[in-house]
Amino acid sequence: MNLFNQYGNPSTRHWLWLLGTSVAFGVEVLFFTILRGYFGPYYSPIWFYLASVLLCVCALLTQLDQPVSKPGPRAGWHFAVYGAVLLFGGAVAAAIQYPVIAANPIDVAQSDVIPILQNYVGRFRSGEIVYRYITNLPYPLFPNHLPLQWLPYVPADKLSIDYRWWSLGILVLGGFGAYLAFLNRQALRWIHFVLLVGLPWLLLCFLIVTGSYMFSHTVEFTIIAYYCLLTASIFIRSAWLRAAALVLCLLSRYSVIFWVPLFLWILWRETGRRHAVAVALLTGLGIVLVYVVPFLSKDWTIFTHALNEYRVATLGEWTRTDATNEGGPVHLFSGLGFASFFYTYGHGEIADRISLLQKVHVLVSLAAVTVSGFVYWKLRRRVDYRVLALIALKFYLATFYAFLQIPYAYLTSMGLFISVFVVVVAFREPKRAVVPSA
């Protein structure tokens, strides 16, 4: 069935899928914030994950058989809005974040995230070996963070700026700036443009207001910015930009690693072998220059040491029970991931249950990529390949974080910002058909 009549107006079915996209996004946000854990530690993660999947399905169906339309010339007021939103939105986010930072000084007794990063930066600035045991914490720790999780804070450390403020600045200027560049490339009705231009800022402020503890001792905003850049790069045909975004993500938190081969395959088919190979080679070169040569080549056991440290941290979280969460570990029973099922119903010792979840995690992540590849193959002539790549990224990340061994809320929050991009493509204005003359 053609979704458009001869005048190019979306059909009722199209508007229903658009409504479904909007509702699914709203439900996803609510289950992450004020309704998190509302249905208990077992049903809540199911509903949260299903909302993410429904968002992907509805957004995909809004774009099925829609002719791709390029945005027309942007009026001056568009760019005025961009500037105003960037400045005003950043100021509002900073005002909301200020009491959170002021009330929570950096304290290793509350969280070791920033103190660990400070160790990396301090060693790097003084010319010491970065990746060796940290001994000035309440416990010895081998560094398990990749370089682009801590390198961005070298200037902040030199300028004596709180890492949390620096992280927020990276998100607003880098991540949300990429979002505005992405928005500028979409064909949107003016009313949809007005509604969507400030959406990531609204989401950010809502997350801070409803869950300030997530961002009181972390710098997750930087990782969110990286993934916003990656998402925006899907719609910008530049091998350099796409490779740079992949390097930022792979060398900070490599959760995107299973999706990368699918993306390169899509690029190979849609943009040509030369472009895909260029993206792959530039990404590999970036990894070599930023990680392998300056750090890994000095000690080839760094990566395996980091994985072992993560296993120790995972075991620690799984053995830390909380009476307010049905006697289970607080982060496992928060209502965001399926780790609670493995903790409760898994067999053997805690280590055995963790091992089982790790295996399942890899399998379902690969399955999500496989399903996405199948959908791309079946719909590649009916949907813009960039939309397919974006929705595949969202579906994959939703699956990846749902089966994470420790589903920390601040880690999972990144997926909500990818959802904002998905919502935008669902609202894209289709290319209007030419009305035949009488």
Short mmCIF file of N, CA and C in Angstrom, two decimals, residues 107-112 115-116 119 134-141:
data_model
loop_
_atom_site.label_atom_id
_atom_site.label_comp_id
_atom_site.label_asym_id
_atom_site.label_seq_id
_atom_site.Cartn_x
_atom_site.Cartn_y
_atom_site.Cartn_z
N ASP A 107 34.42 13.01 46.09
CA ASP A 107 34.77 12.26 47.29
C ASP A 107 34.86 10.78 46.91
N VAL A 108 36.02 10.20 47.06
CA VAL A 108 36.20 8.80 46.68
C VAL A 108 35.32 7.87 47.52
N ALA A 109 34.91 8.34 48.71
CA ALA A 109 34.04 7.51 49.54
C ALA A 109 32.64 7.41 48.94
N GLN A 110 32.26 8.39 48.12
CA GLN A 110 30.96 8.37 47.46
C GLN A 110 31.04 7.69 46.09
N SER A 111 32.08 7.98 45.35
CA SER A 111 32.27 7.38 44.02
C SER A 111 33.73 7.50 43.64
N ASP A 112 34.25 6.45 43.00
CA ASP A 112 35.65 6.48 42.61
C ASP A 112 35.84 6.88 41.14
N PRO A 115 37.90 10.39 40.86
CA PRO A 115 39.25 10.21 41.39
C PRO A 115 40.12 9.31 40.52
N ILE A 116 39.54 8.28 39.92
CA ILE A 116 40.32 7.41 39.03
C ILE A 116 40.77 8.19 37.80
N ASN A 119 43.63 10.41 38.50
CA ASN A 119 44.90 9.69 38.53
C ASN A 119 45.48 9.56 37.12
N ILE A 134 46.84 1.78 40.53
CA ILE A 134 46.55 2.98 41.31
C ILE A 134 46.52 2.58 42.78
N THR A 135 47.33 3.24 43.58
CA THR A 135 47.47 2.83 44.98
C THR A 135 46.99 3.89 45.97
N ASN A 136 46.52 5.03 45.49
CA ASN A 136 46.07 6.08 46.42
C ASN A 136 44.57 6.09 46.63
N LEU A 137 43.91 4.99 46.28
CA LEU A 137 42.49 4.82 46.55
C LEU A 137 42.33 3.93 47.78
N PRO A 138 41.13 3.78 48.31
CA PRO A 138 40.95 2.88 49.46
C PRO A 138 41.29 1.44 49.14
N TYR A 139 41.49 1.12 47.87
CA TYR A 139 41.82 -0.24 47.44
C TYR A 139 42.69 -0.14 46.19
N PRO A 140 43.57 -1.10 45.97
CA PRO A 140 44.40 -1.06 44.75
C PRO A 140 43.54 -1.34 43.52
N LEU A 141 43.83 -0.64 42.43
CA LEU A 141 43.01 -0.77 41.23
C LEU A 141 43.89 -0.65 40.00
#
